[in-house]
């Protein structure tokens, strides 16, 4: 990276931190609303957890993955999704920007529109998924370490995988948001590209038919962030490549999604209001 | 409050298509019009809902494969792996009718927040009947345009079709009651806005209970024994668990009486709450 690019990156990062700080301060002006929002989210996200807990309580394993192994898989995906909703929440509600013509205001700022978009409304109320992920991880990791299914290095790798999972959710979310420049309404599409694959990735991908598994590992690759590394780290097969492929694939997906976003921006039509 | 037509206007009814019909029939016809409007309003979103149906079917597919993976070869209770495919596919088909499509709570709370509730309550029509009938029309749309496409997609994986005509009849009645019961529950969630303004928490609680304890994604037999007993007795079991068991011919249609009991009880409660809400109504703004 040449010095000019480094300085540009640092400036962008400083700006991002400043904008995010302003967003958080504005949210904390209404502390009760913040707490209520956190509680609502906590109730909302409880369901997936209850379903998986009941299934494992009744049947003890899913496709030879026991409760702690499924828990680790679940926690990595939930942490990744939680971080995505925390830092990229505006991608998830991007349809509103296009429908109401609010994207105009981002184009007149002297910095990239994506940076402005992501620094708006950092929603701390979305931390429920992160809290849930940490909670499940706190139960599963010690159990896996105790019985020797995982060593300390593996545990750290597992935690790092949540960042990979975030990157993959962000790539899919960004590509879906880009579609809004052409088709405007993307809420239903997001259910198909982000939420359904997110739910699917909570379970071992072995249980799905080949075409669905391939979809979750290639076009909508949210399964790459948790399933592929977990298979190797938990001793269920694979090789060291299981740890190398996910970050490379995440970088490629992020880059491709960003290129798509830049292309899509040029197709933007304001509402004229 | 039923519509009472003053005597001086009574002559107008002679020209009505149902001329000579009792006032009661005329009143019901009015609610049929509300229901039709609720149905027609949704028609313009058909294309968008079709995309959503594909996403719903994908969710169904995910749950089907989860159950195929965990169901032991000998099955559990009344359920084999194949029955579980049918169970999940049927419930995914009716999900928009019995749960996700219901919007009445949002409409009521929005009316309270905007102050429009004032003009809505002074109309010469029963407010509960107006809201519920309109929502039932919308729910009929949900079943036809959002549910059936999901069922069609999932039929490629497996779908049960009862051979006996009477099973179809009982299922239809169970579904009508299921849709009605959840509309009334959500109506009460909406009515709570008269006191609290903010209904988000209650909405999510009711949705989570309906989805979790209603048996939409898993038969209630899977739950821990105590929770299963509570869930079976709750109105939420009428939303998915009992209709699915009737459709799959795993239960006698007697359970419809249970749904009817909840429909009547909740209607009485909702009407009582509506009367209370009228007394606390404060409309601000000009």
Coordinates of C-alpha atoms in Angstrom, one line a residue:
Chain A
X1 CA 0.0 0.0 0.0
X2 CA 1.6 3.3 -1.0
X3 CA 1.7 6.2 1.6
X4 CA -1.0 8.2 -0.2
X5 CA -3.4 5.3 0.1
X6 CA -2.5 4.7 3.7
X7 CA -3.2 8.3 4.5
X8 CA -6.5 8.2 2.7
X9 CA -7.5 5.1 4.6
X10 CA -6.6 6.6 7.9
X11 CA -8.6 9.8 7.1
X12 CA -11.6 7.7 6.1
X13 CA -11.3 5.7 9.3
X14 CA -11.1 8.8 11.5
X15 CA -14.1 10.2 9.7
X16 CA -16.0 7.0 10.2
X17 CA -15.2 6.9 13.9
X18 CA -16.3 10.5 14.3
X19 CA -19.6 9.9 12.4
X20 CA -20.4 6.7 14.3
X21 CA -19.7 8.5 17.6
X22 CA -22.2 11.2 16.6
X23 CA -24.7 8.6 15.7
X24 CA -24.3 6.7 19.0
X25 CA -24.6 10.0 21.0
X26 CA -27.8 10.9 19.2
X27 CA -29.2 7.4 19.9
X28 CA -28.3 7.8 23.6
X29 CA -30.3 11.0 23.9
X30 CA -33.3 8.6 24.3
X31 CA -32.0 6.0 26.8
X32 CA -35.4 4.5 27.5
X33 CA -36.0 4.0 23.7
X34 CA -32.6 2.3 23.5
X35 CA -33.4 -0.1 26.3
X36 CA -36.8 -0.9 24.9
X37 CA -35.3 -1.5 21.5
X38 CA -32.7 -3.8 23.1
X39 CA -35.4 -5.8 24.9
X40 CA -37.6 -6.1 21.8
X41 CA -34.7 -7.4 19.8
X42 CA -33.8 -9.8 22.6
X43 CA -37.4 -11.3 22.4
X44 CA -37.3 -11.3 18.6
X45 CA -34.0 -13.2 18.3
X46 CA -35.0 -15.7 21.1
X47 CA -37.1 -17.8 18.7
X48 CA -34.3 -19.3 16.6
X49 CA -32.4 -20.2 19.7
X50 CA -35.4 -21.8 21.4
X51 CA -36.0 -23.9 18.2
X52 CA -32.5 -25.2 18.1
X53 CA -32.3 -25.8 21.9
X54 CA -35.6 -27.8 21.8
X55 CA -34.4 -29.9 18.9
X56 CA -31.1 -30.7 20.5
X57 CA -32.8 -31.3 23.9
X58 CA -35.1 -33.8 22.3
X59 CA -32.8 -35.5 19.7
X60 CA -29.3 -34.8 21.2
X61 CA -27.6 -34.3 17.8
X62 CA -28.1 -33.0 14.3
X63 CA -26.3 -35.0 11.6
X64 CA -23.7 -36.2 14.1
X65 CA -23.0 -32.7 15.4
X66 CA -23.7 -32.7 19.1
X67 CA -25.1 -29.9 21.2
X68 CA -21.7 -28.1 21.8
X69 CA -20.6 -28.4 18.2
X70 CA -23.9 -27.1 16.8
X71 CA -23.6 -24.4 19.5
X72 CA -20.2 -23.3 18.2
X73 CA -21.5 -23.2 14.6
X74 CA -24.6 -21.2 15.8
X75 CA -22.5 -18.8 17.9
X76 CA -20.1 -17.9 15.0
X77 CA -23.0 -17.3 12.6
X78 CA -25.0 -15.3 15.2
X79 CA -22.0 -13.1 16.1
X80 CA -21.3 -12.5 12.4
X81 CA -24.9 -11.6 11.8
X82 CA -25.1 -9.4 14.9
X83 CA -22.0 -7.5 13.9
X84 CA -23.4 -7.1 10.4
X85 CA -26.7 -5.6 11.8
X86 CA -24.7 -3.4 14.2
X87 CA -22.3 -1.9 11.6
X88 CA -24.2 -2.3 8.4
X89 CA -27.8 -1.8 9.6
X90 CA -28.4 0.8 6.9
X91 CA -27.8 -1.7 4.2
X92 CA -30.6 -3.7 5.6
X93 CA -33.0 -0.8 5.4
X94 CA -31.5 0.7 2.2
X95 CA -34.8 0.4 0.3
X96 CA -36.2 3.4 2.2
X97 CA -33.3 5.6 0.9
X98 CA -34.2 4.8 -2.7
X99 CA -38.0 4.9 -2.3
X100 CA -37.9 8.3 -0.5
X101 CA -35.0 9.7 -2.6
X102 CA -32.9 10.2 0.6
X103 CA -29.8 8.9 -1.2
X104 CA -29.4 12.3 -2.8
X105 CA -28.0 13.7 0.4
X106 CA -25.2 11.2 0.4
X107 CA -24.1 12.0 -3.1
X108 CA -23.4 15.6 -2.3
X109 CA -21.0 14.8 0.6
X110 CA -17.2 15.0 -0.2
X111 CA -16.6 11.3 0.7
X112 CA -17.8 7.9 -0.6
X113 CA -21.5 7.4 -0.2
X114 CA -21.0 3.9 1.3
X115 CA -18.9 5.4 4.1
X116 CA -21.7 8.0 4.9
X117 CA -24.4 5.3 4.7
X118 CA -22.6 2.9 7.0
X119 CA -21.8 5.5 9.6
X120 CA -25.5 6.5 9.9
X121 CA -27.7 5.1 12.7
X122 CA -25.3 2.7 14.3
X123 CA -28.0 0.8 16.0
X124 CA -26.8 -0.5 19.4
X125 CA -30.3 -2.0 19.9
X126 CA -29.2 -4.7 17.4
X127 CA -26.6 -6.1 19.8
X128 CA -29.0 -8.8 21.0
X129 CA -27.6 -11.2 18.4
X130 CA -24.1 -10.5 19.6
X131 CA -25.1 -11.0 23.2
X132 CA -26.8 -14.2 22.3
X133 CA -23.7 -15.4 20.3
X134 CA -21.4 -14.6 23.1
X135 CA -23.7 -16.4 25.6
X136 CA -23.8 -19.6 23.5
X137 CA -20.0 -19.4 22.8
X138 CA -19.4 -19.0 26.6
X139 CA -21.2 -22.3 27.2
X140 CA -19.8 -24.3 24.3
X141 CA -16.2 -23.3 24.1
X142 CA -15.2 -24.4 27.6
X143 CA -17.0 -27.7 27.0
X144 CA -15.2 -28.3 23.7
X145 CA -11.9 -27.4 25.3
X146 CA -12.5 -29.7 28.3
X147 CA -13.2 -32.7 26.2
X148 CA -10.3 -32.0 23.8
X149 CA -12.4 -31.4 20.7
X150 CA -10.7 -28.0 20.4
X151 CA -7.4 -26.6 21.6
X152 CA -6.8 -23.0 22.6
X153 CA -5.6 -22.0 19.2
X154 CA -8.7 -23.5 17.6
X155 CA -10.9 -21.6 20.1
X156 CA -9.2 -18.3 19.1
X157 CA -9.7 -19.2 15.4
X158 CA -13.3 -19.9 16.1
X159 CA -13.8 -16.4 17.6
X160 CA -11.9 -14.9 14.6
X161 CA -14.4 -16.7 12.3
X162 CA -17.1 -14.4 13.5
X163 CA -15.3 -11.5 11.7
X164 CA -15.2 -13.6 8.6
X165 CA -18.9 -14.3 9.0
X166 CA -19.5 -10.5 9.3
X167 CA -17.5 -9.9 6.1
X168 CA -19.6 -12.5 4.2
X169 CA -22.9 -11.1 5.5
X170 CA -21.7 -7.6 4.5
X171 CA -20.8 -8.7 1.0
X172 CA -24.2 -10.4 0.5
X173 CA -26.0 -7.4 2.1
X174 CA -24.1 -4.9 0.0
X175 CA -24.8 -6.8 -3.3
X176 CA -28.5 -7.0 -2.4
X177 CA -28.6 -3.3 -1.5
X178 CA -27.0 -2.5 -4.9
X179 CA -30.0 -4.2 -6.5
X180 CA -32.2 -1.4 -5.1
X181 CA -30.7 1.0 -7.7
X182 CA -32.4 -1.1 -10.4
X183 CA -35.4 -2.7 -8.9
X184 CA -36.1 -0.2 -6.0
X185 CA -38.0 -2.7 -3.7
X186 CA -35.5 -5.1 -2.1
X187 CA -37.1 -6.0 1.2
X188 CA -38.5 -9.3 -0.1
X189 CA -35.2 -10.0 -1.9
X190 CA -33.3 -9.5 1.4
X191 CA -35.4 -12.2 3.0
X192 CA -34.2 -14.5 0.3
X193 CA -30.5 -13.5 0.1
X194 CA -29.7 -12.5 3.7
X195 CA -32.2 -13.8 6.3
X196 CA -33.0 -17.3 4.9
X197 CA -29.3 -18.1 4.3
X198 CA -28.5 -16.7 7.8
X199 CA -31.0 -19.1 9.3
X200 CA -29.7 -22.0 7.2
X201 CA -26.1 -21.3 8.4
X202 CA -27.1 -21.9 12.0
X203 CA -27.2 -25.6 11.3
X204 CA -24.6 -28.0 9.8
X205 CA -24.7 -27.7 6.0
X206 CA -24.5 -31.5 5.7
X207 CA -28.2 -31.7 6.3
X208 CA -29.2 -29.8 3.1
X209 CA -29.4 -31.1 -0.4
X210 CA -26.4 -30.5 -2.7
X211 CA -27.8 -27.6 -4.6
X212 CA -28.7 -25.7 -1.4
X213 CA -25.4 -26.4 0.2
X214 CA -23.6 -25.2 -2.9
X215 CA -25.7 -22.1 -3.0
X216 CA -24.8 -21.3 0.7
X217 CA -21.1 -21.8 -0.1
X218 CA -20.9 -19.9 -3.4
X219 CA -23.5 -17.3 -4.5
X220 CA -24.9 -16.6 -1.0
X221 CA -21.8 -17.7 0.9
X222 CA -22.8 -17.0 4.5
X223 CA -22.0 -20.7 5.3
X224 CA -18.4 -20.2 4.3
X225 CA -17.7 -18.1 7.4
X226 CA -18.8 -20.6 10.0
X227 CA -19.3 -24.1 8.5
X228 CA -16.1 -24.5 6.5
X229 CA -13.7 -23.6 9.4
X230 CA -15.8 -25.4 12.0
X231 CA -15.6 -28.7 10.1
X232 CA -11.8 -28.6 10.3
X233 CA -11.5 -27.1 13.8
X234 CA -13.9 -29.6 15.3
X235 CA -12.1 -32.5 13.7
X236 CA -15.0 -33.4 11.3
X237 CA -12.8 -33.6 8.2
X238 CA -11.2 -31.1 5.8
X239 CA -7.6 -29.8 5.9
X240 CA -5.8 -26.5 6.6
X241 CA -7.4 -25.2 3.4
X242 CA -10.6 -24.9 5.4
X243 CA -8.9 -22.1 7.3
X244 CA -7.4 -20.4 4.2
X245 CA -10.3 -20.5 1.7
X246 CA -12.9 -18.6 3.9
X247 CA -10.8 -15.3 4.3
X248 CA -9.8 -15.4 0.6
X249 CA -13.4 -16.0 -0.5
X250 CA -14.7 -13.3 1.9
X251 CA -12.2 -10.8 0.4
X252 CA -13.2 -11.7 -3.2
X253 CA -16.9 -11.4 -2.3
X254 CA -16.5 -8.0 -0.6
X255 CA -14.5 -6.7 -3.5
X256 CA -17.1 -7.9 -6.0
X257 CA -20.0 -6.5 -4.0
X258 CA -18.2 -3.1 -3.7
X259 CA -17.6 -3.1 -7.5
X260 CA -21.3 -3.8 -8.0
X261 CA -22.2 -1.0 -5.6
X262 CA -20.0 1.5 -7.5
X263 CA -21.6 0.4 -10.8
X264 CA -25.1 0.5 -9.3
X265 CA -24.6 4.1 -8.0
X266 CA -24.3 5.3 -11.5
X267 CA -27.8 4.1 -12.2
X268 CA -29.4 6.1 -9.4
X269 CA -32.4 8.1 -10.2
X270 CA -33.7 10.5 -7.6
X271 CA -37.4 10.8 -6.8
X272 CA -37.3 14.5 -7.8
X273 CA -38.9 15.6 -4.5
Chain B
X1 CA -72.2 -1.4 18.6
X2 CA -74.3 -2.8 15.8
X3 CA -75.7 -0.4 13.2
X4 CA -79.1 0.8 14.3
X5 CA -80.9 2.5 11.4
X6 CA -83.4 5.2 12.4
X7 CA -87.0 4.6 11.4
X8 CA -87.0 7.7 9.2
X9 CA -84.4 6.1 6.9
X10 CA -86.0 2.7 6.9
X11 CA -87.6 3.2 3.5
X12 CA -84.1 3.2 1.9
X13 CA -83.7 -0.5 2.6
X14 CA -86.6 -1.4 0.4
X15 CA -84.4 -0.6 -2.6
X16 CA -81.5 -2.7 -1.3
X17 CA -80.8 -6.0 -3.1
X18 CA -81.6 -7.7 0.1
X19 CA -84.8 -5.7 0.5
X20 CA -87.0 -7.1 3.2
X21 CA -84.1 -9.0 4.8
X22 CA -83.7 -8.5 8.5
X23 CA -81.4 -5.8 9.8
X24 CA -79.0 -8.6 11.0
X25 CA -78.4 -9.8 7.5
X26 CA -77.8 -6.3 6.3
X27 CA -75.3 -5.8 9.0
X28 CA -73.4 -8.9 8.0
X29 CA -73.5 -7.8 4.4
X30 CA -71.7 -4.7 5.4
X31 CA -68.9 -6.7 7.0
X32 CA -68.6 -8.8 3.8
X33 CA -68.0 -5.5 1.9
X34 CA -65.2 -4.6 4.4
X35 CA -63.7 -8.1 3.9
X36 CA -63.8 -7.7 0.1
X37 CA -62.1 -4.3 0.4
X38 CA -59.4 -5.9 2.6
X39 CA -58.9 -8.6 -0.1
X40 CA -58.8 -6.2 -3.1
X41 CA -56.4 -3.7 -1.4
X42 CA -53.7 -6.4 -1.3
X43 CA -54.1 -7.4 -5.0
X44 CA -51.7 -4.6 -6.2
X45 CA -48.8 -6.2 -4.3
X46 CA -49.1 -9.6 -6.0
X47 CA -45.7 -9.4 -7.7
X48 CA -43.8 -8.4 -4.6
X49 CA -45.6 -11.1 -2.5
X50 CA -44.6 -13.7 -5.1
X51 CA -40.9 -13.0 -4.4
X52 CA -41.7 -13.3 -0.8
X53 CA -43.4 -16.7 -1.4
X54 CA -40.1 -18.0 -2.9
X55 CA -38.3 -16.8 0.3
X56 CA -40.9 -18.5 2.5
X57 CA -40.6 -21.7 0.5
X58 CA -36.8 -21.6 1.1
X59 CA -37.4 -21.2 4.8
X60 CA -39.8 -24.2 4.6
X61 CA -37.1 -26.2 2.7
X62 CA -34.5 -25.4 5.4
X63 CA -36.9 -26.6 8.2
X64 CA -37.9 -29.7 6.2
X65 CA -34.2 -30.7 5.9
X66 CA -33.6 -30.0 9.6
X67 CA -36.4 -32.3 10.5
X68 CA -35.3 -35.0 8.0
X69 CA -31.9 -34.8 9.7
X70 CA -33.1 -35.1 13.3
X71 CA -36.1 -37.5 13.0
X72 CA -35.0 -41.0 14.1
X73 CA -35.7 -43.8 11.6
X74 CA -38.5 -45.2 13.8
X75 CA -40.0 -41.7 14.1
X76 CA -41.3 -40.1 17.3
X77 CA -44.9 -40.1 18.5
X78 CA -47.2 -39.9 15.5
X79 CA -44.5 -38.6 13.3
X80 CA -42.2 -40.3 10.8
X81 CA -39.6 -38.3 8.7
X82 CA -42.2 -38.2 5.9
X83 CA -44.9 -37.0 8.2
X84 CA -42.6 -34.2 9.3
X85 CA -42.1 -33.1 5.7
X86 CA -45.8 -32.9 5.3
X87 CA -46.2 -31.1 8.7
X88 CA -43.7 -28.4 7.9
X89 CA -44.9 -28.0 4.3
X90 CA -48.5 -27.6 5.4
X91 CA -47.6 -25.1 8.1
X92 CA -45.4 -23.1 5.8
X93 CA -48.4 -22.8 3.4
X94 CA -50.8 -21.5 6.0
X95 CA -48.3 -19.3 7.9
X96 CA -49.3 -16.1 6.1
X97 CA -53.0 -16.8 6.8
X98 CA -52.6 -17.7 10.5
X99 CA -49.7 -15.5 11.6
X100 CA -47.4 -13.4 9.4
X101 CA -50.0 -11.7 7.2
X102 CA -51.9 -10.2 10.1
X103 CA -51.5 -6.4 10.2
X104 CA -54.6 -5.4 12.2
X105 CA -52.5 -4.4 15.3
X106 CA -50.4 -2.0 13.2
X107 CA -53.5 -0.4 11.7
X108 CA -55.2 0.1 15.1
X109 CA -52.1 1.5 16.7
X110 CA -51.3 3.8 13.8
X111 CA -54.9 5.1 14.0
X112 CA -54.4 5.8 17.7
X113 CA -51.0 7.5 17.1
X114 CA -52.2 9.7 14.2
X115 CA -55.5 10.6 15.9
X116 CA -57.6 9.1 13.1
X117 CA -59.1 6.8 15.7
X118 CA -61.4 9.6 16.7
X119 CA -63.1 9.7 13.3
X120 CA -63.1 5.9 13.0
X121 CA -64.9 5.4 16.3
X122 CA -67.7 7.8 15.5
X123 CA -68.6 6.0 12.3
X124 CA -71.9 4.2 12.6
X125 CA -70.3 0.8 12.5
X126 CA -69.0 -1.6 15.1
X127 CA -65.3 -0.9 15.3
X128 CA -64.2 -4.4 16.3
X129 CA -66.4 -5.9 13.4
X130 CA -65.0 -3.4 10.9
X131 CA -61.3 -4.1 11.8
X132 CA -61.7 -7.8 12.0
X133 CA -63.7 -8.3 8.9
X134 CA -61.3 -6.1 6.8
X135 CA -58.4 -8.2 8.2
X136 CA -60.1 -11.5 7.4
X137 CA -60.5 -10.3 3.8
X138 CA -56.8 -9.5 3.8
X139 CA -56.0 -13.0 5.3
X140 CA -58.0 -14.7 2.5
X141 CA -55.7 -12.9 0.1
X142 CA -52.7 -14.1 2.1
X143 CA -53.8 -17.7 1.8
X144 CA -54.5 -17.6 -1.9
X145 CA -51.6 -15.4 -3.1
X146 CA -48.9 -15.9 -0.5
X147 CA -49.6 -19.3 1.0
X148 CA -50.7 -21.4 -2.0
X149 CA -47.6 -20.6 -4.1
X150 CA -45.4 -21.7 -1.1
X151 CA -47.4 -24.9 -1.0
X152 CA -46.9 -25.4 -4.7
X153 CA -43.2 -25.0 -4.5
X154 CA -42.9 -27.3 -1.5
X155 CA -45.0 -29.9 -3.2
X156 CA -41.9 -30.7 -5.2
X157 CA -40.3 -32.0 -1.9
X158 CA -43.5 -33.7 -0.7
X159 CA -47.1 -32.7 0.2
X160 CA -49.9 -34.6 1.8
X161 CA -53.3 -34.6 0.1
X162 CA -56.1 -36.1 2.1
X163 CA -58.3 -38.6 0.2
X164 CA -61.4 -38.0 2.3
X165 CA -63.5 -34.9 1.4
X166 CA -64.6 -34.4 5.0
X167 CA -61.0 -33.9 6.0
X168 CA -60.8 -31.0 3.6
X169 CA -64.0 -29.5 5.1
X170 CA -62.7 -29.8 8.7
X171 CA -59.4 -28.3 7.7
X172 CA -61.1 -25.4 6.1
X173 CA -63.1 -24.7 9.3
X174 CA -60.0 -25.1 11.4
X175 CA -58.1 -22.7 9.2
X176 CA -60.9 -20.1 9.2
X177 CA -60.9 -20.3 13.1
X178 CA -57.1 -20.1 13.2
X179 CA -57.0 -17.0 11.0
X180 CA -59.8 -15.4 13.1
X181 CA -58.2 -16.3 16.5
X182 CA -54.9 -14.7 15.6
X183 CA -56.6 -11.6 14.1
X184 CA -58.5 -11.1 17.4
X185 CA -55.3 -11.6 19.4
X186 CA -53.4 -9.0 17.3
X187 CA -56.5 -6.7 17.4
X188 CA -56.1 -6.7 21.2
X189 CA -52.3 -6.0 20.9
X190 CA -53.3 -3.0 18.7
X191 CA -56.0 -1.9 21.2
X192 CA -53.3 -1.7 23.9
X193 CA -52.0 1.4 22.0
X194 CA -54.9 3.3 23.7
X195 CA -53.0 2.9 27.0
X196 CA -49.4 2.6 25.9
X197 CA -49.0 4.2 22.5
X198 CA -46.0 1.8 21.9
X199 CA -47.0 -1.8 20.9
X200 CA -43.7 -3.1 19.5
X201 CA -42.8 -5.2 22.6
X202 CA -46.3 -6.7 22.8
X203 CA -46.3 -7.4 19.1
X204 CA -43.0 -9.4 19.2
X205 CA -44.1 -11.2 22.3
X206 CA -47.4 -12.3 20.6
X207 CA -45.6 -13.3 17.4
X208 CA -42.9 -15.3 19.2
X209 CA -45.6 -17.1 21.3
X210 CA -47.7 -17.8 18.2
X211 CA -44.7 -19.1 16.3
X212 CA -43.1 -21.0 19.2
X213 CA -46.1 -22.4 21.0
X214 CA -48.4 -22.6 18.0
X215 CA -46.5 -25.5 16.5
X216 CA -45.8 -23.9 13.2
X217 CA -42.2 -25.1 13.0
X218 CA -42.4 -28.1 15.2
X219 CA -45.1 -30.4 16.6
X220 CA -45.9 -29.6 20.3
X221 CA -44.9 -33.1 21.3
X222 CA -41.3 -32.1 20.8
X223 CA -41.5 -29.5 23.7
X224 CA -40.7 -30.4 27.3
X225 CA -43.8 -32.1 28.9
X226 CA -44.9 -29.1 31.0
X227 CA -44.4 -26.6 28.2
X228 CA -46.3 -29.0 25.8
X229 CA -49.3 -29.1 28.1
X230 CA -49.4 -25.3 28.4
X231 CA -49.0 -24.9 24.7
X232 CA -51.7 -27.4 23.9
X233 CA -54.2 -25.5 26.1
X234 CA -53.2 -22.1 24.8
X235 CA -55.1 -20.4 21.9
X236 CA -51.8 -20.5 19.9
X237 CA -52.2 -24.3 19.4
X238 CA -55.3 -23.5 17.3
X239 CA -53.1 -21.5 14.8
X240 CA -51.0 -24.3 13.4
X241 CA -50.7 -27.4 15.5
X242 CA -54.4 -28.5 15.4
X243 CA -55.1 -27.5 11.8
X244 CA -52.0 -29.4 10.7
X245 CA -53.0 -32.5 12.7
X246 CA -56.5 -32.4 11.2
X247 CA -55.2 -32.0 7.7
X248 CA -52.7 -34.9 8.2
X249 CA -55.5 -37.0 9.7
X250 CA -53.6 -37.4 12.9
X251 CA -56.4 -35.9 15.1
X252 CA -60.1 -36.1 15.2
X253 CA -62.0 -32.9 14.2
X254 CA -63.2 -32.6 17.8
X255 CA -60.3 -30.2 18.5
X256 CA -62.3 -27.7 16.4
X257 CA -64.5 -27.2 19.5
X258 CA -61.4 -26.1 21.4
X259 CA -60.6 -23.5 18.7
X260 CA -64.3 -22.4 18.7
X261 CA -64.0 -21.9 22.5
X262 CA -61.0 -19.7 22.1
X263 CA -62.6 -17.8 19.2
X264 CA -65.7 -16.9 21.3
X265 CA -63.7 -16.2 24.5
X266 CA -61.2 -13.9 22.8
X267 CA -64.0 -12.1 20.9
X268 CA -65.8 -11.3 24.2
X269 CA -62.5 -10.1 25.7
X270 CA -61.6 -8.0 22.6
X271 CA -65.1 -6.4 22.6
X272 CA -64.8 -5.6 26.3
X273 CA -61.3 -4.1 25.8
X274 CA -62.8 -2.0 22.9
X275 CA -65.4 -0.6 25.3
X276 CA -62.8 0.2 27.9
X277 CA -60.6 1.8 25.2
X278 CA -63.4 4.1 24.1
X279 CA -63.5 5.5 27.7
X280 CA -59.8 6.3 27.8
X281 CA -59.5 7.8 24.3
X282 CA -57.7 11.1 24.1
X283 CA -57.2 12.6 20.7
X284 CA -54.6 15.3 20.5
X285 CA -53.9 17.6 17.6
X286 CA -56.2 19.8 15.5

